[in-house]
């Protein structure tokens, strides 16, 4: 696991992030392009680019992607309760 410092309600907090099974390559292959990933998930275009930069998709987004794709894209639930 790793910790990232992220803004939350106007305060910067340390947040635990797990590297799970879902990869950006799988997500892009499913949606077609990084632009489509952002558009379909209703997130900023910079968000998938940031996943590429940090080397993984944060666990909370993996849950969102898993639900959006009706389970076609899988993630590890091993650490789900820990973030």
mmCIF file with all atom_site columns, C-alpha atoms in Angstrom:
data_model
loop_
_atom_site.group_PDB
_atom_site.id
_atom_site.type_symbol
_atom_site.label_atom_id
_atom_site.label_alt_id
_atom_site.label_comp_id
_atom_site.label_asym_id
_atom_site.label_entity_id
_atom_site.label_seq_id
_atom_site.pdbx_PDB_ins_code
_atom_site.Cartn_x
_atom_site.Cartn_y
_atom_site.Cartn_z
_atom_site.occupancy
_atom_site.B_iso_or_equiv
_atom_site.pdbx_formal_charge
_atom_site.auth_seq_id
_atom_site.auth_comp_id
_atom_site.auth_asym_id
_atom_site.auth_atom_id
_atom_site.pdbx_PDB_model_num
ATOM 1  C CA . UNK A 1 1  ? 0.000   0.000  0.000   1.00 0.00 ? 1  UNK A CA 1
ATOM 2  C CA . UNK A 1 2  ? 1.026   3.604  -0.260  1.00 0.00 ? 2  UNK A CA 1
ATOM 3  C CA . UNK A 1 3  ? -0.197  6.880  1.158   1.00 0.00 ? 3  UNK A CA 1
ATOM 4  C CA . UNK A 1 4  ? -1.201  9.876  -0.907  1.00 0.00 ? 4  UNK A CA 1
ATOM 5  C CA . UNK A 1 5  ? -1.941  13.340 0.387   1.00 0.00 ? 5  UNK A CA 1
ATOM 6  C CA . UNK A 1 6  ? -5.238  14.468 -1.101  1.00 0.00 ? 6  UNK A CA 1
ATOM 7  C CA . UNK A 1 7  ? -7.609  17.400 -0.569  1.00 0.00 ? 7  UNK A CA 1
ATOM 8  C CA . UNK A 1 8  ? -10.760 16.559 1.376   1.00 0.00 ? 8  UNK A CA 1
ATOM 9  C CA . UNK A 1 9  ? -13.297 19.210 2.368   1.00 0.00 ? 9  UNK A CA 1
ATOM 10 C CA . UNK A 1 10 ? -10.688 21.956 2.219   1.00 0.00 ? 10 UNK A CA 1
ATOM 11 C CA . UNK A 1 11 ? -8.081  20.053 4.243   1.00 0.00 ? 11 UNK A CA 1
ATOM 12 C CA . UNK A 1 12 ? -5.178  17.986 2.987   1.00 0.00 ? 12 UNK A CA 1
ATOM 13 C CA . UNK A 1 13 ? -5.329  14.456 4.411   1.00 0.00 ? 13 UNK A CA 1
ATOM 14 C CA . UNK A 1 14 ? -3.240  11.327 4.082   1.00 0.00 ? 14 UNK A CA 1
ATOM 15 C CA . UNK A 1 15 ? -5.207  8.567  2.364   1.00 0.00 ? 15 UNK A CA 1
ATOM 16 C CA . UNK A 1 16 ? -4.293  4.907  2.057   1.00 0.00 ? 16 UNK A CA 1
ATOM 17 C CA . UNK A 1 17 ? -4.308  3.634  -1.542  1.00 0.00 ? 17 UNK A CA 1
ATOM 18 C CA . UNK A 1 18 ? -3.915  0.009  -2.543  1.00 0.00 ? 18 UNK A CA 1
ATOM 19 C CA . UNK A 1 19 ? -2.552  -1.290 -5.800  1.00 0.00 ? 19 UNK A CA 1
ATOM 20 C CA . UNK A 1 20 ? -5.131  -3.854 -6.785  1.00 0.00 ? 20 UNK A CA 1
ATOM 21 C CA . UNK A 1 21 ? -5.644  -6.002 -9.834  1.00 0.00 ? 21 UNK A CA 1
ATOM 22 C CA . UNK A 1 22 ? -7.277  -3.605 -12.321 1.00 0.00 ? 22 UNK A CA 1
ATOM 23 C CA . UNK A 1 23 ? -4.852  -1.949 -14.748 1.00 0.00 ? 23 UNK A CA 1
ATOM 24 C CA . UNK A 1 24 ? -5.220  1.209  -16.791 1.00 0.00 ? 24 UNK A CA 1
ATOM 25 C CA . UNK A 1 25 ? -4.509  -0.797 -19.951 1.00 0.00 ? 25 UNK A CA 1
ATOM 26 C CA . UNK A 1 26 ? -7.549  -3.013 -19.229 1.00 0.00 ? 26 UNK A CA 1
ATOM 27 C CA . UNK A 1 27 ? -9.748  0.005  -18.546 1.00 0.00 ? 27 UNK A CA 1
ATOM 28 C CA . UNK A 1 28 ? -8.659  1.789  -21.735 1.00 0.00 ? 28 UNK A CA 1
ATOM 29 C CA . UNK A 1 29 ? -9.137  -1.416 -23.755 1.00 0.00 ? 29 UNK A CA 1
ATOM 30 C CA . UNK A 1 30 ? -12.683 -1.694 -22.403 1.00 0.00 ? 30 UNK A CA 1
ATOM 31 C CA . UNK A 1 31 ? -13.673 1.937  -23.069 1.00 0.00 ? 31 UNK A CA 1
ATOM 32 C CA . UNK A 1 32 ? -11.550 2.530  -26.185 1.00 0.00 ? 32 UNK A CA 1
ATOM 33 C CA . UNK A 1 33 ? -9.558  5.628  -25.258 1.00 0.00 ? 33 UNK A CA 1
ATOM 34 C CA . UNK A 1 34 ? -8.502  7.522  -22.144 1.00 0.00 ? 34 UNK A CA 1
ATOM 35 C CA . UNK A 1 35 ? -10.889 10.274 -23.220 1.00 0.00 ? 35 UNK A CA 1
ATOM 36 C CA . UNK A 1 36 ? -13.768 7.759  -23.240 1.00 0.00 ? 36 UNK A CA 1
ATOM 37 C CA . UNK A 1 37 ? -12.723 6.458  -19.819 1.00 0.00 ? 37 UNK A CA 1
ATOM 38 C CA . UNK A 1 38 ? -13.053 9.972  -18.416 1.00 0.00 ? 38 UNK A CA 1
ATOM 39 C CA . UNK A 1 39 ? -16.240 10.777 -20.302 1.00 0.00 ? 39 UNK A CA 1
ATOM 40 C CA . UNK A 1 40 ? -18.057 7.547  -19.408 1.00 0.00 ? 40 UNK A CA 1
ATOM 41 C CA . UNK A 1 41 ? -17.067 7.714  -15.733 1.00 0.00 ? 41 UNK A CA 1
ATOM 42 C CA . UNK A 1 42 ? -17.856 11.425 -15.434 1.00 0.00 ? 42 UNK A CA 1
ATOM 43 C CA . UNK A 1 43 ? -14.352 12.369 -14.317 1.00 0.00 ? 43 UNK A CA 1
ATOM 44 C CA . UNK A 1 44 ? -11.766 14.866 -15.493 1.00 0.00 ? 44 UNK A CA 1
ATOM 45 C CA . UNK A 1 45 ? -9.657  13.833 -18.495 1.00 0.00 ? 45 UNK A CA 1
ATOM 46 C CA . UNK A 1 46 ? -6.600  14.443 -16.307 1.00 0.00 ? 46 UNK A CA 1
ATOM 47 C CA . UNK A 1 47 ? -7.669  11.722 -13.861 1.00 0.00 ? 47 UNK A CA 1
ATOM 48 C CA . UNK A 1 48 ? -6.763  8.677  -16.028 1.00 0.00 ? 48 UNK A CA 1
ATOM 49 C CA . UNK A 1 49 ? -3.549  10.467 -17.015 1.00 0.00 ? 49 UNK A CA 1
ATOM 50 C CA . UNK A 1 50 ? -2.727  10.792 -13.318 1.00 0.00 ? 50 UNK A CA 1
ATOM 51 C CA . UNK A 1 51 ? -3.371  7.050  -12.835 1.00 0.00 ? 51 UNK A CA 1
ATOM 52 C CA . UNK A 1 52 ? -0.816  6.416  -15.560 1.00 0.00 ? 52 UNK A CA 1
ATOM 53 C CA . UNK A 1 53 ? 1.637   8.768  -13.879 1.00 0.00 ? 53 UNK A CA 1
ATOM 54 C CA . UNK A 1 54 ? 1.322   7.173  -10.405 1.00 0.00 ? 54 UNK A CA 1
ATOM 55 C CA . UNK A 1 55 ? 1.232   3.646  -11.832 1.00 0.00 ? 55 UNK A CA 1
ATOM 56 C CA . UNK A 1 56 ? -2.116  2.418  -10.538 1.00 0.00 ? 56 UNK A CA 1
ATOM 57 C CA . UNK A 1 57 ? -5.837  3.144  -10.292 1.00 0.00 ? 57 UNK A CA 1
ATOM 58 C CA . UNK A 1 58 ? -6.917  4.067  -6.748  1.00 0.00 ? 58 UNK A CA 1
ATOM 59 C CA . UNK A 1 59 ? -9.125  1.460  -5.082  1.00 0.00 ? 59 UNK A CA 1
ATOM 60 C CA . UNK A 1 60 ? -12.188 3.712  -4.829  1.00 0.00 ? 60 UNK A CA 1
ATOM 61 C CA . UNK A 1 61 ? -12.101 4.307  -8.594  1.00 0.00 ? 61 UNK A CA 1
ATOM 62 C CA . UNK A 1 62 ? -11.643 0.597  -9.237  1.00 0.00 ? 62 UNK A CA 1
ATOM 63 C CA . UNK A 1 63 ? -14.881 0.008  -7.332  1.00 0.00 ? 63 UNK A CA 1
ATOM 64 C CA . UNK A 1 64 ? -16.630 2.638  -9.465  1.00 0.00 ? 64 UNK A CA 1
ATOM 65 C CA . UNK A 1 65 ? -15.274 1.119  -12.698 1.00 0.00 ? 65 UNK A CA 1
ATOM 66 C CA . UNK A 1 66 ? -16.235 -2.393 -11.578 1.00 0.00 ? 66 UNK A CA 1
ATOM 67 C CA . UNK A 1 67 ? -19.812 -1.254 -10.917 1.00 0.00 ? 67 UNK A CA 1
ATOM 68 C CA . UNK A 1 68 ? -20.036 0.818  -14.104 1.00 0.00 ? 68 UNK A CA 1
ATOM 69 C CA . UNK A 1 69 ? -18.938 -2.146 -16.236 1.00 0.00 ? 69 UNK A CA 1
ATOM 70 C CA . UNK A 1 70 ? -21.302 -4.567 -14.443 1.00 0.00 ? 70 UNK A CA 1
ATOM 71 C CA . UNK A 1 71 ? -18.313 -6.551 -13.195 1.00 0.00 ? 71 UNK A CA 1
ATOM 72 C CA . UNK A 1 72 ? -16.588 -6.961 -16.561 1.00 0.00 ? 72 UNK A CA 1
ATOM 73 C CA . UNK A 1 73 ? -13.504 -5.285 -15.103 1.00 0.00 ? 73 UNK A CA 1
ATOM 74 C CA . UNK A 1 74 ? -12.413 -6.932 -11.856 1.00 0.00 ? 74 UNK A CA 1
ATOM 75 C CA . UNK A 1 75 ? -10.505 -5.690 -8.828  1.00 0.00 ? 75 UNK A CA 1
ATOM 76 C CA . UNK A 1 76 ? -9.170  -7.285 -5.666  1.00 0.00 ? 76 UNK A CA 1
ATOM 77 C CA . UNK A 1 77 ? -11.528 -6.887 -2.711  1.00 0.00 ? 77 UNK A CA 1
ATOM 78 C CA . UNK A 1 78 ? -8.808  -7.998 -0.281  1.00 0.00 ? 78 UNK A CA 1
ATOM 79 C CA . UNK A 1 79 ? -8.165  -4.506 1.099   1.00 0.00 ? 79 UNK A CA 1
ATOM 80 C CA . UNK A 1 80 ? -11.522 -2.894 0.264   1.00 0.00 ? 80 UNK A CA 1
ATOM 81 C CA . UNK A 1 81 ? -12.445 -2.110 3.869   1.00 0.00 ? 81 UNK A CA 1
ATOM 82 C CA . UNK A 1 82 ? -9.110  -0.454 4.536   1.00 0.00 ? 82 UNK A CA 1
ATOM 83 C CA . UNK A 1 83 ? -9.428  2.736  2.488   1.00 0.00 ? 83 UNK A CA 1
#
